[in-house]
Coordinates of C-alpha atoms in Angstrom, one line a residue:
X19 CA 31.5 16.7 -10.4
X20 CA 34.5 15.4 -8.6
X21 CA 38.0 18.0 -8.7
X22 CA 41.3 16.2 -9.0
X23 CA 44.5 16.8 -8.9
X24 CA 45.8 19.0 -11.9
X25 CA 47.5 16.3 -14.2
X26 CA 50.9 17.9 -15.6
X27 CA 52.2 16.8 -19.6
X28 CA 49.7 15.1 -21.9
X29 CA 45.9 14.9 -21.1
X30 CA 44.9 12.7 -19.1
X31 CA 40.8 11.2 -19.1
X32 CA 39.4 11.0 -16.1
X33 CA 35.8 9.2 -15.8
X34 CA 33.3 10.7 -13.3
X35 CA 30.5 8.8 -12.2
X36 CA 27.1 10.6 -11.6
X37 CA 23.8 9.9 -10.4
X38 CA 22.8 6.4 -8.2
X39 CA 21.6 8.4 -5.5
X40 CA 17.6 7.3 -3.7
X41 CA 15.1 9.9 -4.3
X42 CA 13.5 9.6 -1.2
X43 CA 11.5 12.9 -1.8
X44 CA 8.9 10.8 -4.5
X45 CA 7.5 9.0 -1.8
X46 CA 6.2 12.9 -0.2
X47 CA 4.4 12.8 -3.3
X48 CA 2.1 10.4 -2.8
X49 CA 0.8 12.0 0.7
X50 CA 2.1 9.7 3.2
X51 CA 0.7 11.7 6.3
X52 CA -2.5 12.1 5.1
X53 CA -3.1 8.2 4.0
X54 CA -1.7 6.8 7.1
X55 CA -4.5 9.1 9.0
X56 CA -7.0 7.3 6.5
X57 CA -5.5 3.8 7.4
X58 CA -5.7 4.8 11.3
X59 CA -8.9 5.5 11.6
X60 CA -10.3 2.9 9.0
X61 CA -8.6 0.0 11.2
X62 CA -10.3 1.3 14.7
X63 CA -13.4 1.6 12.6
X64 CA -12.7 -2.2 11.6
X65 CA -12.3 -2.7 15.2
X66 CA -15.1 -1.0 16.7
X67 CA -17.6 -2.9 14.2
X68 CA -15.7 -6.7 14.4
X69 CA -16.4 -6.2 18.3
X70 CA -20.0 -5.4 17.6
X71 CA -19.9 -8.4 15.0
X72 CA -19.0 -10.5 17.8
X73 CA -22.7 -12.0 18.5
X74 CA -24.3 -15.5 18.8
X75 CA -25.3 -16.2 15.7
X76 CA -25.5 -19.9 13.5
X77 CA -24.1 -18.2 10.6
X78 CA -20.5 -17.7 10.3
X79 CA -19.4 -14.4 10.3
X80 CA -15.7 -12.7 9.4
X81 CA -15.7 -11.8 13.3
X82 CA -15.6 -15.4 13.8
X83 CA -12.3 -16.0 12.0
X84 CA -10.7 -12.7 13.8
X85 CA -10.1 -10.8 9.9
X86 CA -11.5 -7.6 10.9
X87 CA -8.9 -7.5 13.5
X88 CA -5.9 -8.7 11.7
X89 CA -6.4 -6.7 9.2
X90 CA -7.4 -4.0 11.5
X91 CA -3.9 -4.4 12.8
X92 CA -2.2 -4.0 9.6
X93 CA -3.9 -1.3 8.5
X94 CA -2.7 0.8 11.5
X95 CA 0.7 -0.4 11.2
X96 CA 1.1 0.7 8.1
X97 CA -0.9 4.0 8.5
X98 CA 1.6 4.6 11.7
X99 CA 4.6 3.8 9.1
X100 CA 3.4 6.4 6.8
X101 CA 2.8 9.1 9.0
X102 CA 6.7 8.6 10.3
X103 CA 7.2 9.2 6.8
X104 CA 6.1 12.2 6.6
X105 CA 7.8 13.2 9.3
X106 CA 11.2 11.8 8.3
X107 CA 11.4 10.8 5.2
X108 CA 14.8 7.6 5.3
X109 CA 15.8 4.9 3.0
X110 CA 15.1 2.4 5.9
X111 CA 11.8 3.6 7.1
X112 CA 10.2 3.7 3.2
X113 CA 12.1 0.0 2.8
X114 CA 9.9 -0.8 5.9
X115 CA 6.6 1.0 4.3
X116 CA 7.3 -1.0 1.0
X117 CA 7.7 -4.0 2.7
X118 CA 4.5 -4.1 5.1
X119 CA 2.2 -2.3 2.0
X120 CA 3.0 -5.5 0.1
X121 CA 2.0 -7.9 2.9
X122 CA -0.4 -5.9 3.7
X123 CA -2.1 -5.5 0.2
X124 CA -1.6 -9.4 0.0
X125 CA -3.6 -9.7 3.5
X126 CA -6.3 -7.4 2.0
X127 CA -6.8 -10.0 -0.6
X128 CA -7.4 -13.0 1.9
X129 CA -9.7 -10.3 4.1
X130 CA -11.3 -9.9 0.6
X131 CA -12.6 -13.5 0.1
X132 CA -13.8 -13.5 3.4
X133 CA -15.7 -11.1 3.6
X134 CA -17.4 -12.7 0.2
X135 CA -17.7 -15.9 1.6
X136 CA -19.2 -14.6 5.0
X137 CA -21.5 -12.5 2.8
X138 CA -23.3 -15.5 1.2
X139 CA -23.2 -17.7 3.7
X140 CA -25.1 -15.1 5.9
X141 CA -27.5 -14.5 2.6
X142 CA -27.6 -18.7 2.7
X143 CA -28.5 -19.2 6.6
X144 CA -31.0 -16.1 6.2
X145 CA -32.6 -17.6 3.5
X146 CA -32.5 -21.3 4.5
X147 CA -34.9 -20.3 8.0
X148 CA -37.5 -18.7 5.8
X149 CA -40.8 -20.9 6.0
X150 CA -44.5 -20.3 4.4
X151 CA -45.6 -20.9 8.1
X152 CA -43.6 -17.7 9.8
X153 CA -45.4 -14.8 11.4
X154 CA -44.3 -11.4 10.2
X155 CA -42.9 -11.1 13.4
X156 CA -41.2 -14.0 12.7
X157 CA -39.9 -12.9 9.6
X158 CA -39.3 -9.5 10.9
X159 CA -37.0 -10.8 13.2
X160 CA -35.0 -12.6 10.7
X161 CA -34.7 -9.4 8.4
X162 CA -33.1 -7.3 11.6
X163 CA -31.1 -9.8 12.6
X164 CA -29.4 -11.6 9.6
X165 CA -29.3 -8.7 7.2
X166 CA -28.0 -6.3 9.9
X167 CA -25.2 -8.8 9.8
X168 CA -25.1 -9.2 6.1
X169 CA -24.7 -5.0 5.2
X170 CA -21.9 -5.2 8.3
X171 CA -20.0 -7.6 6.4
X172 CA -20.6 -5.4 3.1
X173 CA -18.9 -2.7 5.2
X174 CA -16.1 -4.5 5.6
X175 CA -15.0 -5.5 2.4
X176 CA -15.6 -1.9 1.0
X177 CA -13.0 -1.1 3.1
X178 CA -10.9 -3.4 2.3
X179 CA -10.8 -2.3 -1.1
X180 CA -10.4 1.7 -0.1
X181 CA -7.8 0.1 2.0
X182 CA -6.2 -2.1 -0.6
X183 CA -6.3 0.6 -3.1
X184 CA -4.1 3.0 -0.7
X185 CA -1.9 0.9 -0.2
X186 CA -1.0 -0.6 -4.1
X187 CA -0.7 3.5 -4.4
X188 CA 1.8 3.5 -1.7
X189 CA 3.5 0.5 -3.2
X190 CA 4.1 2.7 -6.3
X191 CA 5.4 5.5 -4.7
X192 CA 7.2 3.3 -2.2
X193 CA 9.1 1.9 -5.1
X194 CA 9.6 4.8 -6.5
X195 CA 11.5 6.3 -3.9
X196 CA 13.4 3.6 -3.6
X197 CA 14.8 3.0 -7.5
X198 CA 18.0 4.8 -8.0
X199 CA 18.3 7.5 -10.0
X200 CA 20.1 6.8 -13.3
X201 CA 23.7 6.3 -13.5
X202 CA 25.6 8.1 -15.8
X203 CA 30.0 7.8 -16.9
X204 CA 31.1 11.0 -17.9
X205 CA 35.0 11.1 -19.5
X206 CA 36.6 14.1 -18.7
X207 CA 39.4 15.5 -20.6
X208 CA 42.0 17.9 -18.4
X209 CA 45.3 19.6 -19.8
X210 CA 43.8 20.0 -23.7
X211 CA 47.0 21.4 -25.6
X212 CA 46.2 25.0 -27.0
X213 CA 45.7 26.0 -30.5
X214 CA 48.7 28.5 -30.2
X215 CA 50.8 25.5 -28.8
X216 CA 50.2 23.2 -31.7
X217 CA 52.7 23.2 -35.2
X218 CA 51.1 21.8 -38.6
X219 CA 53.5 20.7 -40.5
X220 CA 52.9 19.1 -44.0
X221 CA 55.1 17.3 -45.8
X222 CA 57.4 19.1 -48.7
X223 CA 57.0 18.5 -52.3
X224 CA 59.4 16.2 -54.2

């Protein structure tokens, strides 16, 4: 509460406005450090296995359309974000984090669908070369090399939920750090005339 100046003679009010300030510390809540490690290593994980998706192949793959990288990319920007956070916690920093969870978490959605649509096309291809005529080895061959592909791609968009889901979480929190805190008016009266000071007169009988 805010001191003034004494006021001399009558009372005066004075309002005092409380509250408004960011609680930053919500967003510690959430675990900021130990999610962005999560994030860090899922997107050089992404990485490692888009490289290794990066074969000849007549089926279209996610590797093909570069998502395991872009989203590899945000995943470790935000994951590098969050760990800052930890470290120190500011309005600007967690406006940053908000900001790049919800592009992020908007990216994992398109990284989402395809991953689906690489998944049945792979399941399609794989299932359009089988023949009555094929050896084993033949069909062997086709196992290995399309379903290999197929349970890759099944990889990545189980990460991309786990990945998704941290980061709506860290939306939440995000946001929550970020609302101010409730703003309240308080009147105060100063100078209150004393109960020995005051005279109580009533008026005289006719």
């Amino acid at each position: 509460m805010v001191e003034g100046p004494a006021a001399t003679g009558a009372s005066e009010p004075i309002s005092v406005v409380t509250g408004g300030s960011k609680p930053v510390h919500r967003f510690l809540k959430g675990q900021p450090k130990c999610i962005g490690i999560v994030l860090v290593m899922m997107a050089v994980c992404l990485i490692m296995f888009g490289i290794a998706m990066n074969v000849q192949s007549d089926a279209m793959t996610s590797a093909d359309m570069y998502t395991p990288f872009w989203l590899a990319i945000l995943f470790f920007i935000c994951g590098v974000l969050y760990i800052l956070c930890e470290r120190n916690p500011s309005k600007k920093i967690i406006t940053a984090s908000l900001a790049l969870s919800i592009i992020s978490t908007i990216g994992v959605f398109c990284a989402c669908v395809g991953f689906a649509r690489a998944i049945t096309g792979i399941h399609d291809t794989y299932w359009n070369h089988l023949t009555e005529n094929q050896t084993a080895e033949e069909r062997q061959h086709l196992d290995q090399h399309y379903m290999a592909i197929e349970k890759v791609e099944r990889v990545f968009f189980c990460h991309s939920l786990i990945g998704g889901s941290l980061l709506i979480t860290m939306t939440f929190f995000a946001r929550a750090a970020l609302r101010s805190s409730r703003t309240q008016a308080v009147v105060v009266m100063r100078n209150l005339p004393s109960a020995d000071g005051m005279i109580l007169t009533q008026p005289s009988a006719e």
